[in-house]
C-alpha positions as a Python dict, from the first residue, in 0.01 Angstrom:
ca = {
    (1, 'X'): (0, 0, 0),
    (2, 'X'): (161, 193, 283),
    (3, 'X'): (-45, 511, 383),
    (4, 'X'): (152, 864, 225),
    (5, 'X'): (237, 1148, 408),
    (6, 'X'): (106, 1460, 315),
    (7, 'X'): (238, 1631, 7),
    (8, 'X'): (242, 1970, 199),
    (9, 'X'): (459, 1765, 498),
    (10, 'X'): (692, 1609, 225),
    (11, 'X'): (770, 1999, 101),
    (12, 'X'): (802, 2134, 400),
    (13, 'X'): (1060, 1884, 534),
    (14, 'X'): (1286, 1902, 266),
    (15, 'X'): (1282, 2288, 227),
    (16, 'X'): (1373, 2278, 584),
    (17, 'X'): (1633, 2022, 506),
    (18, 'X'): (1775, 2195, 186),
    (19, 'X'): (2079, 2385, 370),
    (20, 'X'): (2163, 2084, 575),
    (21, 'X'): (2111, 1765, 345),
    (22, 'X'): (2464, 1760, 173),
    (23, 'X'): (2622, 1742, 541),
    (24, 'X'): (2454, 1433, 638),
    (25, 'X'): (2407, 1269, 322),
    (26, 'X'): (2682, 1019, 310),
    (27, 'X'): (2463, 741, 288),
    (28, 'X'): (2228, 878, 52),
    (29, 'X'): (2550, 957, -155),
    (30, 'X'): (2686, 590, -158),
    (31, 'X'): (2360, 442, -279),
    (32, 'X'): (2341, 681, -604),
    (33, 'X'): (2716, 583, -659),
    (34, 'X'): (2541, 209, -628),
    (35, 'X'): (2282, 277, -837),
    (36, 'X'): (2499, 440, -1103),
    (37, 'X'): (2712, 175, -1143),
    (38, 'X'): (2448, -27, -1233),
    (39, 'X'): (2296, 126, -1560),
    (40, 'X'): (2421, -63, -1880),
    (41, 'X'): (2754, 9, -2014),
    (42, 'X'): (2644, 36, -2383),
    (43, 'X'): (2349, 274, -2306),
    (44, 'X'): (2387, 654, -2452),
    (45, 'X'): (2102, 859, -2332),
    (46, 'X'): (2022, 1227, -2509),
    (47, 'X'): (1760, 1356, -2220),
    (48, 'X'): (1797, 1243, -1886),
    (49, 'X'): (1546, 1299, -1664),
    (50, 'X'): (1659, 1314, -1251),
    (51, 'X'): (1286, 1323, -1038),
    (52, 'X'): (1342, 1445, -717),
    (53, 'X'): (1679, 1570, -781),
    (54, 'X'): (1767, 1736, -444),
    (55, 'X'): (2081, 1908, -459),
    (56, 'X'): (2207, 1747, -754),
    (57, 'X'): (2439, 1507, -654),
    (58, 'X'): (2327, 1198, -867),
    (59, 'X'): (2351, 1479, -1203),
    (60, 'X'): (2779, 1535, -1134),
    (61, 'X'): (2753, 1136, -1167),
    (62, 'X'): (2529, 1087, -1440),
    (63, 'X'): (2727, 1401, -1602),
    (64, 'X'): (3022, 1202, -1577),
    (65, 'X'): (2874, 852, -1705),
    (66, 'X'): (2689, 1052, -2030),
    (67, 'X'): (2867, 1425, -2087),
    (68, 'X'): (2690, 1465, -2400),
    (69, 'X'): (2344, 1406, -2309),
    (70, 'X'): (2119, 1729, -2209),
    (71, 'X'): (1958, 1720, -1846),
    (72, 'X'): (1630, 1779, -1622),
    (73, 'X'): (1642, 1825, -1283),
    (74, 'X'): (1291, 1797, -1123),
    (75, 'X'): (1221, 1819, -776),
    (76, 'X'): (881, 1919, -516),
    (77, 'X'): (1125, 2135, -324),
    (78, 'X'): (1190, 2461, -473),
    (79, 'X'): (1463, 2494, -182),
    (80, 'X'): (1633, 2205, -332),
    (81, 'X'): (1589, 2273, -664),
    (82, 'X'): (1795, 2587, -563),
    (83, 'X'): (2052, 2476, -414),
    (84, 'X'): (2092, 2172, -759),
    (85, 'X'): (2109, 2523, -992),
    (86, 'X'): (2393, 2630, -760),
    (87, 'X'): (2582, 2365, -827),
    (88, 'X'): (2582, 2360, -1128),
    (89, 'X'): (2502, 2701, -1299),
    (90, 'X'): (2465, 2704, -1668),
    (91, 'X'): (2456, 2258, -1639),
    (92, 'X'): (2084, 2171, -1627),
    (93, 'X'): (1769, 2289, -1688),
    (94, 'X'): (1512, 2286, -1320),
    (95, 'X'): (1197, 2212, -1331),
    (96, 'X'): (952, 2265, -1068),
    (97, 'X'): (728, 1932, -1009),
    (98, 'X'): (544, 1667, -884),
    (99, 'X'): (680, 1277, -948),
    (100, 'X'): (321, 1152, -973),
    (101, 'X'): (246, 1422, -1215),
    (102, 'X'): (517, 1507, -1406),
    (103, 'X'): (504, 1847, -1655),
    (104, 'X'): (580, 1638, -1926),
    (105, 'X'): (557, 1518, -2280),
    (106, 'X'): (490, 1109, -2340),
    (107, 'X'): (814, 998, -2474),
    (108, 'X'): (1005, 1219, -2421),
    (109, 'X'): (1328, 1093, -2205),
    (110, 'X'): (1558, 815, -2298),
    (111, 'X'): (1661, 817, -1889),
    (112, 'X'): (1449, 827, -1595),
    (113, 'X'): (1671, 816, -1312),
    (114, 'X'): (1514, 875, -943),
    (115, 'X'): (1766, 820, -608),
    (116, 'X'): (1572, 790, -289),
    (117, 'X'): (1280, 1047, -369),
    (118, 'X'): (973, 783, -466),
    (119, 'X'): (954, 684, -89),
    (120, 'X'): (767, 983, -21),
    (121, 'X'): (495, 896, -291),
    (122, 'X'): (295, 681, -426),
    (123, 'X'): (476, 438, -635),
    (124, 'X'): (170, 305, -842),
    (125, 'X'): (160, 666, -982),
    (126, 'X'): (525, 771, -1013),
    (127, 'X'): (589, 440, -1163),
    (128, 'X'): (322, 534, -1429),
    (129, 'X'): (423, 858, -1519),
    (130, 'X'): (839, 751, -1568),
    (131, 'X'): (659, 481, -1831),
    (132, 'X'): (453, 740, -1973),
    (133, 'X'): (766, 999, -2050),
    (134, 'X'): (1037, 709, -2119),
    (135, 'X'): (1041, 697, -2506),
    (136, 'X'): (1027, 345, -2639),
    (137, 'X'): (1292, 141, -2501),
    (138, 'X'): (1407, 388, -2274),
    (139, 'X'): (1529, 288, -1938),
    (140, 'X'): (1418, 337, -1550),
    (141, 'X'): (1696, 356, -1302),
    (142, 'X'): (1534, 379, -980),
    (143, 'X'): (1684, 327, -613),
    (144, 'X'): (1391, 365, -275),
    (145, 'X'): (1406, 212, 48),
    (146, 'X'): (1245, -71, 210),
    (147, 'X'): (1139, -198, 523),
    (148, 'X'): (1416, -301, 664),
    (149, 'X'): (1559, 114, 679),
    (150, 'X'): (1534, 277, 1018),
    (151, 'X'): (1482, -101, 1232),
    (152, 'X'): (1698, 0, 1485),
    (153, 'X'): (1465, 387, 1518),
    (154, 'X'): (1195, 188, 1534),
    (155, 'X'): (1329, -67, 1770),
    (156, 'X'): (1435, 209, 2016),
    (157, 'X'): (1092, 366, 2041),
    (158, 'X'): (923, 62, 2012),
    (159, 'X'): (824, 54, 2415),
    (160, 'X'): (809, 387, 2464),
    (161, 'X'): (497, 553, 2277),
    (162, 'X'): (260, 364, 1965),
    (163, 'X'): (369, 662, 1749),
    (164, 'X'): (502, 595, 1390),
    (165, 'X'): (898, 724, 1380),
    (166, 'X'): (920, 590, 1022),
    (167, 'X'): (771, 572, 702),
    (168, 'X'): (601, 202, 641),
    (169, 'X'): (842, 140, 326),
    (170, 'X'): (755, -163, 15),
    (171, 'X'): (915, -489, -17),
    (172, 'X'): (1110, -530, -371),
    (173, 'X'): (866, -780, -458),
    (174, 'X'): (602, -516, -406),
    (175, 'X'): (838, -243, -588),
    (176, 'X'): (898, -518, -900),
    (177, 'X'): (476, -604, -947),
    (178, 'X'): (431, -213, -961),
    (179, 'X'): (687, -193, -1230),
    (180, 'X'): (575, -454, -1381),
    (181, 'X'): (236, -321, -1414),
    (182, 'X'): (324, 10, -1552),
    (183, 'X'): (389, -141, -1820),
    (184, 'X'): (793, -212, -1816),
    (185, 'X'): (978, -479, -1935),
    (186, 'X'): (1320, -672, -1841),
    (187, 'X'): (1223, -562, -1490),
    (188, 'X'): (1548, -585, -1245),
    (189, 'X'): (1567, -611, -887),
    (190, 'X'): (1821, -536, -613),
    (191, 'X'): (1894, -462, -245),
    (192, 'X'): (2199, -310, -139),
    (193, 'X'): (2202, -238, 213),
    (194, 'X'): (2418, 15, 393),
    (195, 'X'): (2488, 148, 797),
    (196, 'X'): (2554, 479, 926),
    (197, 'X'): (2701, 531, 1273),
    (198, 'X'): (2630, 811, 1477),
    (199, 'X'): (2796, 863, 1813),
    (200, 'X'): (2484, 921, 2031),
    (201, 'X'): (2138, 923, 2018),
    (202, 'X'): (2054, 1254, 2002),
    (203, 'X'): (2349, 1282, 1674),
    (204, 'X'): (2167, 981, 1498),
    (205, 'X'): (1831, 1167, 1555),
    (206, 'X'): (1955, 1533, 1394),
    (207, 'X'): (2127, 1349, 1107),
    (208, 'X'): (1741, 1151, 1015),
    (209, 'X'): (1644, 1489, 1016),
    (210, 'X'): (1907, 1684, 836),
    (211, 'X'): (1759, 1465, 563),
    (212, 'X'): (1447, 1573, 568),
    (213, 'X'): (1325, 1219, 682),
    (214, 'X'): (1187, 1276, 1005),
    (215, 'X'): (775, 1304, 1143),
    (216, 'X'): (630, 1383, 807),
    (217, 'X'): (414, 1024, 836),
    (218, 'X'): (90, 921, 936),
    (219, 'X'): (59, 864, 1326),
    (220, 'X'): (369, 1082, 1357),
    (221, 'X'): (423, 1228, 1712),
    (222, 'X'): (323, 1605, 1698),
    (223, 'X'): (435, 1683, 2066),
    (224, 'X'): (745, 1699, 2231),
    (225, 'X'): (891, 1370, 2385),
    (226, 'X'): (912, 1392, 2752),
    (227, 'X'): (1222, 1378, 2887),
    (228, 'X'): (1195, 1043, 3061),
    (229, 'X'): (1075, 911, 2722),
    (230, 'X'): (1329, 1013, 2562),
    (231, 'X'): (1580, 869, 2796),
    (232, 'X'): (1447, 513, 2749),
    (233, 'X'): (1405, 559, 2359),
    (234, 'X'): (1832, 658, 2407),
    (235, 'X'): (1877, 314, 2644),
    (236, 'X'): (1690, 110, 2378),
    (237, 'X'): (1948, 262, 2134),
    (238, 'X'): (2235, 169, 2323),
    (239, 'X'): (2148, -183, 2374),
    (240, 'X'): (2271, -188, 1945),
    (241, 'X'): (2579, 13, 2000),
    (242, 'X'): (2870, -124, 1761),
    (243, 'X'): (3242, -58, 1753),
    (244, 'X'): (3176, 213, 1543),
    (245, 'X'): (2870, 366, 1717),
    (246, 'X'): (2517, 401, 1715),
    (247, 'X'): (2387, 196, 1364),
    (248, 'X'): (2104, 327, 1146),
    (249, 'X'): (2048, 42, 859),
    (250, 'X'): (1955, 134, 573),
    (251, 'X'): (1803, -114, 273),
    (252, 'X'): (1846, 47, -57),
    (253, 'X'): (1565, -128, -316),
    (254, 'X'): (1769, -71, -667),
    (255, 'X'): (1518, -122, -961),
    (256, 'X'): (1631, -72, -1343),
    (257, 'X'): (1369, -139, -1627),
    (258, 'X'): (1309, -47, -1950),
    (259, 'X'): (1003, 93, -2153),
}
């Protein structure tokens, strides 16, 4: 299993990255729509629970898919949290919280639905606690990234220091066994990759950041880059450059389960 960043570092990226996630999260956007789309047409949840709900995007969709069903919005970054109530005043009820230990009753959601937020854990342990408060044949809809996210920022500092720019992210073979092991059932798994295109370097580098996805790892740099550094990291990145610009993969692991 990959080595997790700090929980303190996790925080304190996304409450820095609370005002300016919703500007740069077009990708992040497309692969809830993904996920979404996937959930069974004939399913009617009554609680649906969104861990690591940011600002709320993935609840207007689920909203949309199930308008009668009442909803918990759970996230580590009070910041965030905020800025999901704003939203949607009056919508959902916000719950301060940690995805490995959730501040909840066993069986007690019929929809466990988690966009791009288990990354940042361990997945052994979130895994555990979505079986523990899915009531019997409730279902897990579930979308992290793997290892293929971020090549090409890893490819452009790859000669120019030995520190880690990226997360290590699971394979979905890894993500399925973990599932598997929690103790779910009719255990699905799917990639769906997507690219976003940035116009320079330095606007690909503030947009992993706006995110709240940047340096929060072990063997993160915790110095500035010199400047010539920097400049060869850029030329790497330019040896990639498409039609539409700079690309920054991204591999979208899409897991749905039930309990």
């Amino acid at each position: 299993m990959p080595e997790q960043p700090a929980k303190s570092r996790v925080r304190a990226a996304f409450e820095r990255a609370a005002e300016s996630y919703d500007s740069a999260a077009a990708v992040q956007r497309r692969i809830c729509q993904q996920l979404c789309a996937q959930l069974p047409e004939a399913f009617s949840p009554r609680q649906v629970l969104d861990a690591g709900c940011g600002t709320g995007y993935a609840l207007n969709l689920l909203r949309q898919r199930f308008p009668l069903a009442q909803y918990l919005a759970l996230d580590f970054s009070p910041a965030m949290l905020q800025r999901c109530l704003d939203s949607q005043p009056g919508k959902t009820l916000a719950l301060a919280g940690d995805i490995e230990q959730l501040p909840l009753a066993d069986a007690s959601v019929d929809l466990y639905w988690s966009s791009l937020a288990v990354q940042w854990c361990d997945l052994g342990r979130a895994l555990a606690e979505a079986r523990r408060v899915l009531k019997p044949g409730g279902a897990l809809a579930l979308a992290t990234l793997g290892p293929a996210t971020f090549a090409e920022l890893r490819a452009a500092f790859a000669d120019v220091d030995r520190h880690a720019h990226t997360l290590s992210f699971l394979e979905a073979r890894e993500v399925a066994r973990l599932a598997d092991r929690s103790g779910f059932t009719t255990v699905d798994v799917g990639i769906h990759r997507e690219t976003a295109h940035y116009p320079d370097f330095p606007a690909l580098l503030r947009a992993v950041k706006a995110v709240g996805a940047n340096q929060i790892g072990a063997g993160r740099r915790t110095g500035l880059l010199g400047r010539s550094a920097f400049a060869r990291a850029a030329a790497a990145a330019e040896s990639g450059r498409q039609p539409e610009g700079l690309p920054l993969g991204y591999e979208a692991i899409l897991l749905l389960a039930r309990a």
